[in-house]
Amino acid sequence: GYDLACFKLALTRIAMGDISRATKAMEDADKLLSDGTFVTPRNRALNASYHAAIALTAGDIQSAAQWVDYIVKTGDPAPDSIPIPVIRLIFAQRGRAVEEKEFHAAYERFNPQGLQYMMMAVRIVQAIDSLEPGDPVDRLAEALILAKPEGYIRVFVDFGMELAPLLKQAIAKGIEPEYARKLLTIIEAEDRQRRIRKGELPRSAVSTAILSEREIEVLHLMSSGL
């Protein structure tokens, strides 16, 4: 079937800074989609959404916007199956009122099901875009508290530097400061890596502290088929 394996592999390789192999993974996904068996509106939207997600992670906002335009114009997105940062762009295209309503409804849907990953992702968007009443740091605080026991990283880091100011505010207020500081360090390190790839910074500016030792170990285990 047309599943998420190629997409997840591409996102993992992007996070590791391996652009060429991430591109290869998406080319494999594109080839699968070219098989008439898999050509459906949902699969086209799914494919485009991960192209958009990878463009976002690589810092290519223009390409991400073009993929989102494609989804909006031609597909019937399956919001629960595509990355939250991309869902955010889709809803934002329809206006702030729609984005606010849709993410509020999504949280209300995910909460009774105990879908914590989706709940924290929604709270992050609500914090960044100030979609709920009150202090946006309160929304981020909920996400941090939900995420810390399992040590989630990418659900925060994939939002990039947009999340940095809120993480700094959380640290200043003593909200999970050690965890928030780790996330901020990774976000800033990945931003430096992106800027180096674009030639905006010298290569000596790169940090090697992108992934923890445990995260690197898990990636090696995954690559061996576990």
PDB file of C-alpha atoms in Angstrom:
ATOM      1  CA  GLY A   1       0.000   0.000   0.000  1.00  0.00           C
ATOM      2  CA  TYR A   2       0.862   3.672  -0.151  1.00  0.00           C
ATOM      3  CA  ASP A   3       2.088   4.175   3.430  1.00  0.00           C
ATOM      4  CA  LEU A   4       4.177   6.645   5.413  1.00  0.00           C
ATOM      5  CA  ALA A   5       7.524   4.788   5.439  1.00  0.00           C
ATOM      6  CA  CYS A   6       9.229   6.867   2.725  1.00  0.00           C
ATOM      7  CA  PHE A   7       7.913  10.089   4.228  1.00  0.00           C
ATOM      8  CA  LYS A   8       9.124   9.299   7.749  1.00  0.00           C
ATOM      9  CA  LEU A   9      12.496   8.232   6.376  1.00  0.00           C
ATOM     10  CA  ALA A  10      12.793  11.498   4.438  1.00  0.00           C
ATOM     11  CA  LEU A  11      11.951  13.576   7.516  1.00  0.00           C
ATOM     12  CA  THR A  12      14.491  11.638   9.597  1.00  0.00           C
ATOM     13  CA  ARG A  13      17.201  12.240   7.009  1.00  0.00           C
ATOM     14  CA  ILE A  14      16.347  15.934   6.815  1.00  0.00           C
ATOM     15  CA  ALA A  15      16.684  16.135  10.604  1.00  0.00           C
ATOM     16  CA  MET A  16      20.126  14.545  10.264  1.00  0.00           C
ATOM     17  CA  GLY A  17      21.090  17.100   7.625  1.00  0.00           C
ATOM     18  CA  ASP A  18      21.241  14.479   4.863  1.00  0.00           C
ATOM     19  CA  ILE A  19      19.442  16.395   2.118  1.00  0.00           C
ATOM     20  CA  SER A  20      20.410  14.139  -0.795  1.00  0.00           C
ATOM     21  CA  ARG A  21      19.134  10.948   0.851  1.00  0.00           C
ATOM     22  CA  ALA A  22      15.980  12.720   2.011  1.00  0.00           C
ATOM     23  CA  THR A  23      15.386  13.717  -1.611  1.00  0.00           C
ATOM     24  CA  LYS A  24      15.919  10.101  -2.672  1.00  0.00           C
ATOM     25  CA  ALA A  25      13.300   8.898  -0.150  1.00  0.00           C
ATOM     26  CA  MET A  26      10.750  11.348  -1.532  1.00  0.00           C
ATOM     27  CA  GLU A  27      11.600  10.305  -5.091  1.00  0.00           C
ATOM     28  CA  ASP A  28      10.769   6.735  -4.033  1.00  0.00           C
ATOM     29  CA  ALA A  29       7.429   7.963  -2.661  1.00  0.00           C
ATOM     30  CA  ASP A  30       6.747   9.836  -5.911  1.00  0.00           C
ATOM     31  CA  LYS A  31       7.438   6.667  -7.907  1.00  0.00           C
ATOM     32  CA  LEU A  32       4.936   4.756  -5.789  1.00  0.00           C
ATOM     33  CA  LEU A  33       2.351   7.452  -6.449  1.00  0.00           C
ATOM     34  CA  SER A  34       2.962   7.200 -10.195  1.00  0.00           C
ATOM     35  CA  ASP A  35       1.608   3.644 -10.031  1.00  0.00           C
ATOM     36  CA  GLY A  36      -2.053   3.939 -11.007  1.00  0.00           C
ATOM     37  CA  THR A  37      -2.984   1.711  -8.062  1.00  0.00           C
ATOM     38  CA  PHE A  38      -2.156   4.462  -5.586  1.00  0.00           C
ATOM     39  CA  VAL A  39      -3.421   7.566  -7.397  1.00  0.00           C
ATOM     40  CA  THR A  40      -6.235   8.901  -5.215  1.00  0.00           C
ATOM     41  CA  PRO A  41      -6.984  12.453  -4.001  1.00  0.00           C
ATOM     42  CA  ARG A  42      -5.972  11.430  -0.474  1.00  0.00           C
ATOM     43  CA  ASN A  43      -2.625   9.976  -1.551  1.00  0.00           C
ATOM     44  CA  ARG A  44      -1.839  12.999  -3.721  1.00  0.00           C
ATOM     45  CA  ALA A  45      -2.587  15.282  -0.759  1.00  0.00           C
ATOM     46  CA  LEU A  46      -0.529  13.060   1.560  1.00  0.00           C
ATOM     47  CA  ASN A  47       2.427  13.102  -0.817  1.00  0.00           C
ATOM     48  CA  ALA A  48       2.240  16.877  -1.265  1.00  0.00           C
ATOM     49  CA  SER A  49       1.926  17.423   2.485  1.00  0.00           C
ATOM     50  CA  TYR A  50       5.195  15.610   3.171  1.00  0.00           C
ATOM     51  CA  HIS A  51       6.935  17.509   0.386  1.00  0.00           C
ATOM     52  CA  ALA A  52       5.725  20.643   2.201  1.00  0.00           C
ATOM     53  CA  ALA A  53       6.862  19.320   5.595  1.00  0.00           C
ATOM     54  CA  ILE A  54      10.338  18.527   4.274  1.00  0.00           C
ATOM     55  CA  ALA A  55      10.578  21.945   2.648  1.00  0.00           C
ATOM     56  CA  LEU A  56       9.647  23.545   5.977  1.00  0.00           C
ATOM     57  CA  THR A  57      12.226  21.493   7.865  1.00  0.00           C
ATOM     58  CA  ALA A  58      14.841  22.449   5.270  1.00  0.00           C
ATOM     59  CA  GLY A  59      13.907  26.120   5.665  1.00  0.00           C
ATOM     60  CA  ASP A  60      12.453  26.447   2.155  1.00  0.00           C
ATOM     61  CA  ILE A  61       9.275  28.380   2.980  1.00  0.00           C
ATOM     62  CA  GLN A  62       8.515  29.229  -0.658  1.00  0.00           C
ATOM     63  CA  SER A  63       8.449  25.587  -1.763  1.00  0.00           C
ATOM     64  CA  ALA A  64       6.352  24.648   1.266  1.00  0.00           C
ATOM     65  CA  ALA A  65       3.810  27.322   0.344  1.00  0.00           C
ATOM     66  CA  GLN A  66       3.652  26.046  -3.244  1.00  0.00           C
ATOM     67  CA  TRP A  67       2.951  22.495  -2.043  1.00  0.00           C
ATOM     68  CA  VAL A  68       0.257  23.776   0.316  1.00  0.00           C
ATOM     69  CA  ASP A  69      -1.329  25.693  -2.579  1.00  0.00           C
ATOM     70  CA  TYR A  70      -1.406  22.423  -4.506  1.00  0.00           C
ATOM     71  CA  ILE A  71      -3.120  20.621  -1.617  1.00  0.00           C
ATOM     72  CA  VAL A  72      -5.733  23.333  -1.198  1.00  0.00           C
ATOM     73  CA  LYS A  73      -6.503  23.546  -4.923  1.00  0.00           C
ATOM     74  CA  THR A  74      -6.460  19.880  -5.929  1.00  0.00           C
ATOM     75  CA  GLY A  75      -6.716  17.573  -2.944  1.00  0.00           C
ATOM     76  CA  ASP A  76      -8.963  16.563  -0.106  1.00  0.00           C
ATOM     77  CA  PRO A  77      -6.439  16.624   2.771  1.00  0.00           C
ATOM     78  CA  ALA A  78      -6.658  14.017   5.502  1.00  0.00           C
ATOM     79  CA  PRO A  79      -5.670  16.289   8.426  1.00  0.00           C
ATOM     80  CA  ASP A  80      -5.090  13.491  10.944  1.00  0.00           C
ATOM     81  CA  SER A  81      -2.535  11.893   8.602  1.00  0.00           C
ATOM     82  CA  ILE A  82      -0.363  14.835   7.647  1.00  0.00           C
ATOM     83  CA  PRO A  83       2.164  16.814   9.687  1.00  0.00           C
ATOM     84  CA  ILE A  84       0.710  19.453  11.996  1.00  0.00           C
ATOM     85  CA  PRO A  85       2.978  22.267  10.675  1.00  0.00           C
ATOM     86  CA  VAL A  86       1.480  21.645   7.223  1.00  0.00           C
ATOM     87  CA  ILE A  87      -2.077  21.516   8.565  1.00  0.00           C
ATOM     88  CA  ARG A  88      -1.302  24.874  10.153  1.00  0.00           C
ATOM     89  CA  LEU A  89      -0.404  26.365   6.758  1.00  0.00           C
ATOM     90  CA  ILE A  90      -3.525  24.900   5.141  1.00  0.00           C
ATOM     91  CA  PHE A  91      -5.852  26.321   7.792  1.00  0.00           C
ATOM     92  CA  ALA A  92      -4.005  29.654   7.863  1.00  0.00           C
ATOM     93  CA  GLN A  93      -4.642  30.063   4.132  1.00  0.00           C
ATOM     94  CA  ARG A  94      -8.340  30.049   4.922  1.00  0.00           C
ATOM     95  CA  GLY A  95      -8.031  32.841   7.480  1.00  0.00           C
ATOM     96  CA  ARG A  96      -7.306  33.221  11.166  1.00  0.00           C
ATOM     97  CA  ALA A  97     -10.907  32.513  12.209  1.00  0.00           C
ATOM     98  CA  VAL A  98     -10.834  29.170  10.398  1.00  0.00           C
ATOM     99  CA  GLU A  99      -7.433  28.264  11.845  1.00  0.00           C
ATOM    100  CA  GLU A 100      -8.587  29.111  15.373  1.00  0.00           C
ATOM    101  CA  LYS A 101     -11.819  27.132  15.010  1.00  0.00           C
ATOM    102  CA  GLU A 102     -10.218  24.087  13.385  1.00  0.00           C
ATOM    103  CA  PHE A 103      -7.412  23.730  15.931  1.00  0.00           C
ATOM    104  CA  HIS A 104      -9.787  24.212  18.846  1.00  0.00           C
ATOM    105  CA  ALA A 105     -12.005  21.462  17.411  1.00  0.00           C
ATOM    106  CA  ALA A 106      -8.971  19.236  16.810  1.00  0.00           C
ATOM    107  CA  TYR A 107      -7.849  19.519  20.438  1.00  0.00           C
ATOM    108  CA  GLU A 108     -11.359  18.724  21.654  1.00  0.00           C
ATOM    109  CA  ARG A 109     -11.349  15.652  19.409  1.00  0.00           C
ATOM    110  CA  PHE A 110      -7.897  14.388  20.399  1.00  0.00           C
ATOM    111  CA  ASN A 111      -8.236  14.967  24.157  1.00  0.00           C
ATOM    112  CA  PRO A 112     -10.889  12.285  24.939  1.00  0.00           C
ATOM    113  CA  GLN A 113      -8.914   9.783  22.851  1.00  0.00           C
ATOM    114  CA  GLY A 114      -5.740  10.431  24.838  1.00  0.00           C
ATOM    115  CA  LEU A 115      -3.775  11.243  21.663  1.00  0.00           C
ATOM    116  CA  GLN A 116      -1.084  13.155  23.494  1.00  0.00           C
ATOM    117  CA  TYR A 117       1.248  13.660  20.536  1.00  0.00           C
ATOM    118  CA  MET A 118      -1.516  15.373  18.567  1.00  0.00           C
ATOM    119  CA  MET A 119      -2.673  17.319  21.625  1.00  0.00           C
ATOM    120  CA  MET A 120       0.793  18.761  22.230  1.00  0.00           C
ATOM    121  CA  ALA A 121       1.227  19.571  18.536  1.00  0.00           C
ATOM    122  CA  VAL A 122      -2.057  21.488  18.528  1.00  0.00           C
ATOM    123  CA  ARG A 123      -1.071  23.358  21.694  1.00  0.00           C
ATOM    124  CA  ILE A 124       2.235  24.381  20.066  1.00  0.00           C
ATOM    125  CA  VAL A 125       0.402  25.845  17.061  1.00  0.00           C
ATOM    126  CA  GLN A 126      -2.073  27.603  19.333  1.00  0.00           C
ATOM    127  CA  ALA A 127       0.864  29.087  21.256  1.00  0.00           C
ATOM    128  CA  ILE A 128       2.802  30.250  18.187  1.00  0.00           C
ATOM    129  CA  ASP A 129      -0.255  31.796  16.509  1.00  0.00           C
ATOM    130  CA  SER A 130      -1.952  32.991  19.745  1.00  0.00           C
ATOM    131  CA  LEU A 131      -5.153  31.182  18.785  1.00  0.00           C
ATOM    132  CA  GLU A 132      -6.540  30.792  22.316  1.00  0.00           C
ATOM    133  CA  PRO A 133      -7.347  33.459  24.935  1.00  0.00           C
ATOM    134  CA  GLY A 134      -4.718  34.202  27.565  1.00  0.00           C
ATOM    135  CA  ASP A 135      -0.945  33.882  27.611  1.00  0.00           C
ATOM    136  CA  PRO A 136       0.429  31.790  24.685  1.00  0.00           C
ATOM    137  CA  VAL A 137       3.126  30.480  27.037  1.00  0.00           C
ATOM    138  CA  ASP A 138       0.359  28.665  28.943  1.00  0.00           C
ATOM    139  CA  ARG A 139      -0.447  26.677  25.782  1.00  0.00           C
ATOM    140  CA  LEU A 140       3.233  25.861  25.301  1.00  0.00           C
ATOM    141  CA  ALA A 141       3.534  24.915  28.980  1.00  0.00           C
ATOM    142  CA  GLU A 142       0.835  22.277  28.529  1.00  0.00           C
ATOM    143  CA  ALA A 143       2.703  20.833  25.542  1.00  0.00           C
ATOM    144  CA  LEU A 144       5.994  20.767  27.459  1.00  0.00           C
ATOM    145  CA  ILE A 145       4.406  19.038  30.453  1.00  0.00           C
ATOM    146  CA  LEU A 146       2.758  16.425  28.199  1.00  0.00           C
ATOM    147  CA  ALA A 147       5.960  15.845  26.221  1.00  0.00           C
ATOM    148  CA  LYS A 148       8.628  15.730  28.920  1.00  0.00           C
ATOM    149  CA  PRO A 149       7.978  12.197  30.320  1.00  0.00           C
ATOM    150  CA  GLU A 150       8.625  10.686  26.867  1.00  0.00           C
ATOM    151  CA  GLY A 151      11.242  13.247  25.847  1.00  0.00           C
ATOM    152  CA  TYR A 152       9.587  14.301  22.580  1.00  0.00           C
ATOM    153  CA  ILE A 153      11.845  16.382  20.338  1.00  0.00           C
ATOM    154  CA  ARG A 154      10.654  16.674  16.737  1.00  0.00           C
ATOM    155  CA  VAL A 155       7.099  17.740  17.594  1.00  0.00           C
ATOM    156  CA  PHE A 156       8.668  20.970  18.885  1.00  0.00           C
ATOM    157  CA  VAL A 157      11.788  21.255  16.753  1.00  0.00           C
ATOM    158  CA  ASP A 158       9.965  20.922  13.436  1.00  0.00           C
ATOM    159  CA  PHE A 159       8.438  24.363  14.026  1.00  0.00           C
ATOM    160  CA  GLY A 160      11.944  25.821  13.909  1.00  0.00           C
ATOM    161  CA  MET A 161      12.889  29.318  14.997  1.00  0.00           C
ATOM    162  CA  GLU A 162       9.240  30.423  15.217  1.00  0.00           C
ATOM    163  CA  LEU A 163       9.065  28.534  18.504  1.00  0.00           C
ATOM    164  CA  ALA A 164      12.315  29.940  19.928  1.00  0.00           C
ATOM    165  CA  PRO A 165      10.870  33.134  21.518  1.00  0.00           C
ATOM    166  CA  LEU A 166       8.172  31.151  23.353  1.00  0.00           C
ATOM    167  CA  LEU A 167      10.698  28.607  24.610  1.00  0.00           C
ATOM    168  CA  LYS A 168      12.815  31.473  25.950  1.00  0.00           C
ATOM    169  CA  GLN A 169       9.765  32.842  27.764  1.00  0.00           C
ATOM    170  CA  ALA A 170       9.036  29.395  29.219  1.00  0.00           C
ATOM    171  CA  ILE A 171      12.630  29.126  30.464  1.00  0.00           C
ATOM    172  CA  ALA A 172      12.432  32.602  32.009  1.00  0.00           C
ATOM    173  CA  LYS A 173       9.220  31.621  33.820  1.00  0.00           C
ATOM    174  CA  GLY A 174      10.721  28.354  35.090  1.00  0.00           C
ATOM    175  CA  ILE A 175       8.398  26.149  33.006  1.00  0.00           C
ATOM    176  CA  GLU A 176      10.286  22.865  32.437  1.00  0.00           C
ATOM    177  CA  PRO A 177      13.444  24.979  31.980  1.00  0.00           C
ATOM    178  CA  GLU A 178      15.928  22.130  31.427  1.00  0.00           C
ATOM    179  CA  TYR A 179      13.725  20.440  28.825  1.00  0.00           C
ATOM    180  CA  ALA A 180      12.802  23.735  27.125  1.00  0.00           C
ATOM    181  CA  ARG A 181      16.483  24.724  27.023  1.00  0.00           C
ATOM    182  CA  LYS A 182      17.363  21.420  25.318  1.00  0.00           C
ATOM    183  CA  LEU A 183      14.692  22.017  22.668  1.00  0.00           C
ATOM    184  CA  LEU A 184      15.880  25.578  22.134  1.00  0.00           C
ATOM    185  CA  THR A 185      19.481  24.396  21.728  1.00  0.00           C
ATOM    186  CA  ILE A 186      18.456  21.896  19.057  1.00  0.00           C
ATOM    187  CA  ILE A 187      16.290  24.427  17.213  1.00  0.00           C
ATOM    188  CA  GLU A 188      19.129  26.965  17.145  1.00  0.00           C
ATOM    189  CA  ALA A 189      21.664  24.317  16.080  1.00  0.00           C
ATOM    190  CA  GLU A 190      19.452  23.136  13.217  1.00  0.00           C
ATOM    191  CA  ASP A 191      18.883  26.725  12.151  1.00  0.00           C
ATOM    192  CA  ARG A 192      22.661  27.225  12.011  1.00  0.00           C
ATOM    193  CA  GLN A 193      22.978  24.056   9.953  1.00  0.00           C
ATOM    194  CA  ARG A 194      20.354  25.285   7.474  1.00  0.00           C
ATOM    195  CA  ARG A 195      22.087  28.647   7.167  1.00  0.00           C
ATOM    196  CA  ILE A 196      25.427  26.935   6.555  1.00  0.00           C
ATOM    197  CA  ARG A 197      23.895  24.844   3.771  1.00  0.00           C
ATOM    198  CA  LYS A 198      22.594  28.062   2.198  1.00  0.00           C
ATOM    199  CA  GLY A 199      26.018  29.673   2.476  1.00  0.00           C
ATOM    200  CA  GLU A 200      24.823  32.277   4.985  1.00  0.00           C
ATOM    201  CA  LEU A 201      27.318  31.105   7.637  1.00  0.00           C
ATOM    202  CA  PRO A 202      30.808  29.527   7.451  1.00  0.00           C
ATOM    203  CA  ARG A 203      30.959  25.780   8.016  1.00  0.00           C
ATOM    204  CA  SER A 204      32.890  26.304  11.253  1.00  0.00           C
ATOM    205  CA  ALA A 205      29.675  27.659  12.797  1.00  0.00           C
ATOM    206  CA  VAL A 206      27.934  24.262  12.792  1.00  0.00           C
ATOM    207  CA  SER A 207      27.152  22.493  16.053  1.00  0.00           C
ATOM    208  CA  THR A 208      27.368  18.719  16.367  1.00  0.00           C
ATOM    209  CA  ALA A 209      24.866  18.672  19.240  1.00  0.00           C
ATOM    210  CA  ILE A 210      21.821  18.176  17.003  1.00  0.00           C
ATOM    211  CA  LEU A 211      20.843  14.753  18.350  1.00  0.00           C
ATOM    212  CA  SER A 212      21.438  13.194  21.748  1.00  0.00           C
ATOM    213  CA  GLU A 213      23.500   9.997  22.077  1.00  0.00           C
ATOM    214  CA  ARG A 214      20.288   8.065  22.760  1.00  0.00           C
ATOM    215  CA  GLU A 215      18.587   9.503  19.668  1.00  0.00           C
ATOM    216  CA  ILE A 216      21.585   8.529  17.530  1.00  0.00           C
ATOM    217  CA  GLU A 217      21.483   5.034  19.044  1.00  0.00           C
ATOM    218  CA  VAL A 218      17.768   4.710  18.217  1.00  0.00           C
ATOM    219  CA  LEU A 219      18.388   5.796  14.615  1.00  0.00           C
ATOM    220  CA  HIS A 220      21.105   3.143  14.240  1.00  0.00           C
ATOM    221  CA  LEU A 221      18.692   0.518  15.622  1.00  0.00           C
ATOM    222  CA  MET A 222      15.993   1.646  13.169  1.00  0.00           C
ATOM    223  CA  SER A 223      18.424   1.463  10.254  1.00  0.00           C
ATOM    224  CA  SER A 224      19.224  -2.143  11.213  1.00  0.00           C
ATOM    225  CA  GLY A 225      15.537  -3.065  10.895  1.00  0.00           C
ATOM    226  CA  LEU A 226      14.480  -2.911  14.560  1.00  0.00           C
TER     227      LEU A 226
END
